[in-house]
């Protein structure tokens, strides 16, 4: 059934059980099916559930944020970095657009800065404890925009 908007609460843990993210105390996360708003391995499982269902879903890295790619480690001259006090852990957007990749500084030498463009969850198997709290047909406006609107969706 295409064009549903599904809202869910989640707790995200890594393979050793550490909590990486959670919607606890926030609005549920909403997405429209088939629009790549959430990772594919999670969407596939959520589409099989119905409102009120709770499930623990483990998504292998390949179905989540992919494997780490060493080609996404780039070294740039320190003079190209806008911040004079650049340090390990600093984050830079790779462009102006909203979904530009984020680069994290992983090494700093006198002349060079190493930036890691891998998603911070790349290479990880992820476990989501989910609860479906809403499921409805998308509106024609949502379908034309290709994303969920409303209370906990996207707003313009
Ligand atoms: Zn919209």
PDB file of C-alpha atoms and ligand atoms in Angstrom:
ATOM      1  CA  UNK A   1       0.000   0.000   0.000  1.00  0.00           C
ATOM      2  CA  UNK A   2       1.949   3.050  -1.187  1.00  0.00           C
ATOM      3  CA  UNK A   3       1.699   6.513   0.281  1.00  0.00           C
ATOM      4  CA  UNK A   4       1.318   5.862   4.003  1.00  0.00           C
ATOM      5  CA  UNK A   5       2.740   8.142   6.680  1.00  0.00           C
ATOM      6  CA  UNK A   6       4.057   6.142   9.633  1.00  0.00           C
ATOM      7  CA  UNK A   7       5.005   7.618  13.014  1.00  0.00           C
ATOM      8  CA  UNK A   8       7.098   5.727  15.514  1.00  0.00           C
ATOM      9  CA  UNK A   9       9.051   6.085  18.719  1.00  0.00           C
ATOM     10  CA  UNK A  10      12.447   4.460  18.833  1.00  0.00           C
ATOM     11  CA  UNK A  11      15.490   3.739  20.921  1.00  0.00           C
ATOM     12  CA  UNK A  12      18.663   3.125  18.943  1.00  0.00           C
ATOM     13  CA  UNK A  13      21.448   1.007  20.426  1.00  0.00           C
ATOM     14  CA  UNK A  14      24.713  -0.301  19.010  1.00  0.00           C
ATOM     15  CA  UNK A  15      25.954  -3.899  19.130  1.00  0.00           C
ATOM     16  CA  UNK A  16      27.235  -3.462  22.705  1.00  0.00           C
ATOM     17  CA  UNK A  17      23.927  -2.041  23.934  1.00  0.00           C
ATOM     18  CA  UNK A  18      24.915   1.623  24.295  1.00  0.00           C
ATOM     19  CA  UNK A  19      22.046   4.016  23.532  1.00  0.00           C
ATOM     20  CA  UNK A  20      22.996   6.197  20.537  1.00  0.00           C
ATOM     21  CA  UNK A  21      19.708   8.003  20.023  1.00  0.00           C
ATOM     22  CA  UNK A  22      16.138   7.934  21.246  1.00  0.00           C
ATOM     23  CA  UNK A  23      12.859   9.715  20.600  1.00  0.00           C
ATOM     24  CA  UNK A  24      12.001   9.530  24.311  1.00  0.00           C
ATOM     25  CA  UNK A  25      10.633  12.876  25.471  1.00  0.00           C
ATOM     26  CA  UNK A  26      10.323  14.071  21.882  1.00  0.00           C
ATOM     27  CA  UNK A  27       7.697  13.770  19.178  1.00  0.00           C
ATOM     28  CA  UNK A  28       7.570  10.488  17.329  1.00  0.00           C
ATOM     29  CA  UNK A  29       9.510  10.345  14.072  1.00  0.00           C
ATOM     30  CA  UNK A  30       7.285  10.396  10.976  1.00  0.00           C
ATOM     31  CA  UNK A  31       8.145   9.298   7.464  1.00  0.00           C
ATOM     32  CA  UNK A  32       6.354   8.602   4.215  1.00  0.00           C
ATOM     33  CA  UNK A  33       6.936   5.128   2.890  1.00  0.00           C
ATOM     34  CA  UNK A  34       9.032   4.771  -0.246  1.00  0.00           C
ATOM     35  CA  UNK A  35      10.743   8.167   0.023  1.00  0.00           C
ATOM     36  CA  UNK A  36      14.081   7.191   1.621  1.00  0.00           C
ATOM     37  CA  UNK A  37      13.426   9.353   4.685  1.00  0.00           C
ATOM     38  CA  UNK A  38      14.779   6.616   6.962  1.00  0.00           C
ATOM     39  CA  UNK A  39      17.371   3.865   6.454  1.00  0.00           C
ATOM     40  CA  UNK A  40      16.156   1.084   4.131  1.00  0.00           C
ATOM     41  CA  UNK A  41      16.660  -1.847   6.536  1.00  0.00           C
ATOM     42  CA  UNK A  42      14.470  -0.158   9.145  1.00  0.00           C
ATOM     43  CA  UNK A  43      11.762   0.992   6.730  1.00  0.00           C
ATOM     44  CA  UNK A  44      11.402  -2.539   5.320  1.00  0.00           C
ATOM     45  CA  UNK A  45      10.584  -3.900   8.793  1.00  0.00           C
ATOM     46  CA  UNK A  46       8.361  -1.000   9.891  1.00  0.00           C
ATOM     47  CA  UNK A  47       6.164  -1.446   6.813  1.00  0.00           C
ATOM     48  CA  UNK A  48       5.217  -4.915   8.120  1.00  0.00           C
ATOM     49  CA  UNK A  49       3.911  -3.540  11.437  1.00  0.00           C
ATOM     50  CA  UNK A  50       0.638  -1.910  12.411  1.00  0.00           C
ATOM     51  CA  UNK A  51      -0.283   0.874  14.809  1.00  0.00           C
ATOM     52  CA  UNK A  52       0.418  -0.145  18.414  1.00  0.00           C
ATOM     53  CA  UNK A  53       3.012  -2.761  17.505  1.00  0.00           C
ATOM     54  CA  UNK A  54       6.341  -2.830  19.337  1.00  0.00           C
ATOM     55  CA  UNK A  55       9.366  -4.615  17.948  1.00  0.00           C
ATOM     56  CA  UNK A  56      13.131  -4.920  18.322  1.00  0.00           C
ATOM     57  CA  UNK A  57      14.686  -4.603  14.868  1.00  0.00           C
ATOM     58  CA  UNK A  58      18.373  -5.185  14.186  1.00  0.00           C
ATOM     59  CA  UNK A  59      19.621  -3.621  10.970  1.00  0.00           C
ATOM     60  CA  UNK A  60      22.996  -4.755   9.592  1.00  0.00           C
ATOM     61  CA  UNK A  61      25.376  -1.957   8.563  1.00  0.00           C
ATOM     62  CA  UNK A  62      24.814  -2.687   4.870  1.00  0.00           C
ATOM     63  CA  UNK A  63      21.100  -1.888   5.320  1.00  0.00           C
ATOM     64  CA  UNK A  64      21.795   1.087   7.579  1.00  0.00           C
ATOM     65  CA  UNK A  65      24.543   3.632   6.869  1.00  0.00           C
ATOM     66  CA  UNK A  66      26.795   1.273   4.893  1.00  0.00           C
ATOM     67  CA  UNK A  67      30.359   0.198   5.559  1.00  0.00           C
ATOM     68  CA  UNK A  68      33.094   2.667   6.380  1.00  0.00           C
ATOM     69  CA  UNK A  69      34.929   3.793   3.257  1.00  0.00           C
ATOM     70  CA  UNK A  70      38.558   4.832   3.752  1.00  0.00           C
ATOM     71  CA  UNK A  71      38.309   6.836   0.506  1.00  0.00           C
ATOM     72  CA  UNK A  72      36.132   9.267   2.457  1.00  0.00           C
ATOM     73  CA  UNK A  73      39.098  10.225   4.632  1.00  0.00           C
ATOM     74  CA  UNK A  74      40.575  13.349   3.088  1.00  0.00           C
ATOM     75  CA  UNK A  75      43.647  15.351   4.043  1.00  0.00           C
ATOM     76  CA  UNK A  76      43.501  19.077   3.423  1.00  0.00           C
ATOM     77  CA  UNK A  77      46.065  21.813   4.022  1.00  0.00           C
ATOM     78  CA  UNK A  78      45.451  23.483   7.341  1.00  0.00           C
ATOM     79  CA  UNK A  79      45.242  26.852   5.561  1.00  0.00           C
ATOM     80  CA  UNK A  80      42.003  25.666   3.873  1.00  0.00           C
ATOM     81  CA  UNK A  81      40.237  25.231   7.214  1.00  0.00           C
ATOM     82  CA  UNK A  82      38.369  28.382   8.290  1.00  0.00           C
ATOM     83  CA  UNK A  83      38.942  27.841  12.022  1.00  0.00           C
ATOM     84  CA  UNK A  84      42.488  28.644  13.240  1.00  0.00           C
ATOM     85  CA  UNK A  85      41.928  26.519  16.372  1.00  0.00           C
ATOM     86  CA  UNK A  86      40.740  23.401  14.545  1.00  0.00           C
ATOM     87  CA  UNK A  87      40.848  20.297  16.729  1.00  0.00           C
ATOM     88  CA  UNK A  88      39.931  16.617  16.667  1.00  0.00           C
ATOM     89  CA  UNK A  89      36.163  16.159  16.814  1.00  0.00           C
ATOM     90  CA  UNK A  90      35.286  19.447  15.078  1.00  0.00           C
ATOM     91  CA  UNK A  91      32.597  19.077  12.421  1.00  0.00           C
ATOM     92  CA  UNK A  92      32.249  20.849   9.083  1.00  0.00           C
ATOM     93  CA  UNK A  93      29.415  20.717   6.540  1.00  0.00           C
ATOM     94  CA  UNK A  94      30.714  19.719   3.112  1.00  0.00           C
ATOM     95  CA  UNK A  95      28.443  22.231   1.348  1.00  0.00           C
ATOM     96  CA  UNK A  96      25.613  24.716   1.760  1.00  0.00           C
ATOM     97  CA  UNK A  97      22.666  22.400   1.080  1.00  0.00           C
ATOM     98  CA  UNK A  98      20.623  21.010   3.990  1.00  0.00           C
ATOM     99  CA  UNK A  99      21.780  17.414   3.516  1.00  0.00           C
ATOM    100  CA  UNK A 100      25.427  18.168   2.749  1.00  0.00           C
ATOM    101  CA  UNK A 101      27.713  15.480   4.174  1.00  0.00           C
ATOM    102  CA  UNK A 102      29.342  16.308   7.493  1.00  0.00           C
ATOM    103  CA  UNK A 103      33.074  15.887   7.878  1.00  0.00           C
ATOM    104  CA  UNK A 104      34.611  15.207  11.276  1.00  0.00           C
ATOM    105  CA  UNK A 105      38.191  16.162  12.049  1.00  0.00           C
ATOM    106  CA  UNK A 106      40.112  13.004  12.997  1.00  0.00           C
ATOM    107  CA  UNK A 107      43.718  14.269  12.958  1.00  0.00           C
ATOM    108  CA  UNK A 108      45.495  17.615  13.019  1.00  0.00           C
ATOM    109  CA  UNK A 109      49.160  18.220  12.253  1.00  0.00           C
ATOM    110  CA  UNK A 110      51.046  21.467  11.842  1.00  0.00           C
ATOM    111  CA  UNK A 111      50.244  21.630   8.127  1.00  0.00           C
ATOM    112  CA  UNK A 112      47.423  19.220   7.509  1.00  0.00           C
ATOM    113  CA  UNK A 113      43.966  18.321   8.766  1.00  0.00           C
ATOM    114  CA  UNK A 114      42.351  14.905   8.204  1.00  0.00           C
ATOM    115  CA  UNK A 115      38.589  14.963   7.643  1.00  0.00           C
ATOM    116  CA  UNK A 116      36.405  11.851   7.811  1.00  0.00           C
ATOM    117  CA  UNK A 117      33.336  12.029   5.547  1.00  0.00           C
ATOM    118  CA  UNK A 118      31.906   8.699   6.687  1.00  0.00           C
ATOM    119  CA  UNK A 119      28.563   8.824   8.476  1.00  0.00           C
ATOM    120  CA  UNK A 120      29.256   8.430  12.199  1.00  0.00           C
ATOM    121  CA  UNK A 121      27.076   5.296  12.216  1.00  0.00           C
ATOM    122  CA  UNK A 122      28.769   3.764   9.148  1.00  0.00           C
ATOM    123  CA  UNK A 123      30.009   0.209   9.680  1.00  0.00           C
ATOM    124  CA  UNK A 124      27.691  -0.372  12.646  1.00  0.00           C
ATOM    125  CA  UNK A 125      24.908  -2.901  13.070  1.00  0.00           C
ATOM    126  CA  UNK A 126      22.065  -0.943  14.667  1.00  0.00           C
ATOM    127  CA  UNK A 127      19.246  -2.130  16.898  1.00  0.00           C
ATOM    128  CA  UNK A 128      16.015  -0.158  17.092  1.00  0.00           C
ATOM    129  CA  UNK A 129      13.346  -0.755  19.739  1.00  0.00           C
ATOM    130  CA  UNK A 130      10.325   0.711  18.000  1.00  0.00           C
ATOM    131  CA  UNK A 131       6.689   1.407  18.769  1.00  0.00           C
ATOM    132  CA  UNK A 132       4.323   2.394  15.971  1.00  0.00           C
ATOM    133  CA  UNK A 133       2.162   5.269  17.223  1.00  0.00           C
ATOM    134  CA  UNK A 134       0.582   6.447  13.976  1.00  0.00           C
ATOM    135  CA  UNK A 135      -0.233   5.149  10.521  1.00  0.00           C
ATOM    136  CA  UNK A 136      -2.358   7.027   8.006  1.00  0.00           C
ATOM    137  CA  UNK A 137      -2.635   7.709   4.295  1.00  0.00           C
ATOM    138  CA  UNK A 138      -0.399  10.516   3.064  1.00  0.00           C
ATOM    139  CA  UNK A 139      -2.194  13.648   1.889  1.00  0.00           C
ATOM    140  CA  UNK A 140      -1.946  14.607  -1.788  1.00  0.00           C
ATOM    141  CA  UNK A 141       0.282  17.524  -0.730  1.00  0.00           C
ATOM    142  CA  UNK A 142       2.661  15.184   1.083  1.00  0.00           C
ATOM    143  CA  UNK A 143       2.760  12.866  -1.916  1.00  0.00           C
ATOM    144  CA  UNK A 144       3.587  15.760  -4.241  1.00  0.00           C
ATOM    145  CA  UNK A 145       6.364  16.943  -1.890  1.00  0.00           C
ATOM    146  CA  UNK A 146       7.658  13.434  -1.273  1.00  0.00           C
ATOM    147  CA  UNK A 147       7.823  13.726   2.533  1.00  0.00           C
ATOM    148  CA  UNK A 148       5.605  13.625   5.617  1.00  0.00           C
ATOM    149  CA  UNK A 149       4.072  16.848   6.976  1.00  0.00           C
ATOM    150  CA  UNK A 150       2.156  17.659  10.117  1.00  0.00           C
ATOM    151  CA  UNK A 151       2.683  17.586  13.825  1.00  0.00           C
ATOM    152  CA  UNK A 152       5.830  15.525  13.842  1.00  0.00           C
ATOM    153  CA  UNK A 153       6.773  15.646  10.177  1.00  0.00           C
ATOM    154  CA  UNK A 154       8.299  18.342   8.047  1.00  0.00           C
ATOM    155  CA  UNK A 155       7.005  21.911   8.238  1.00  0.00           C
ATOM    156  CA  UNK A 156       7.408  24.755   5.761  1.00  0.00           C
TER     157      UNK A 156
HETATM  158 ZN1  LIG B   1       6.488  19.504   2.107  1.00  0.00          ZN
END
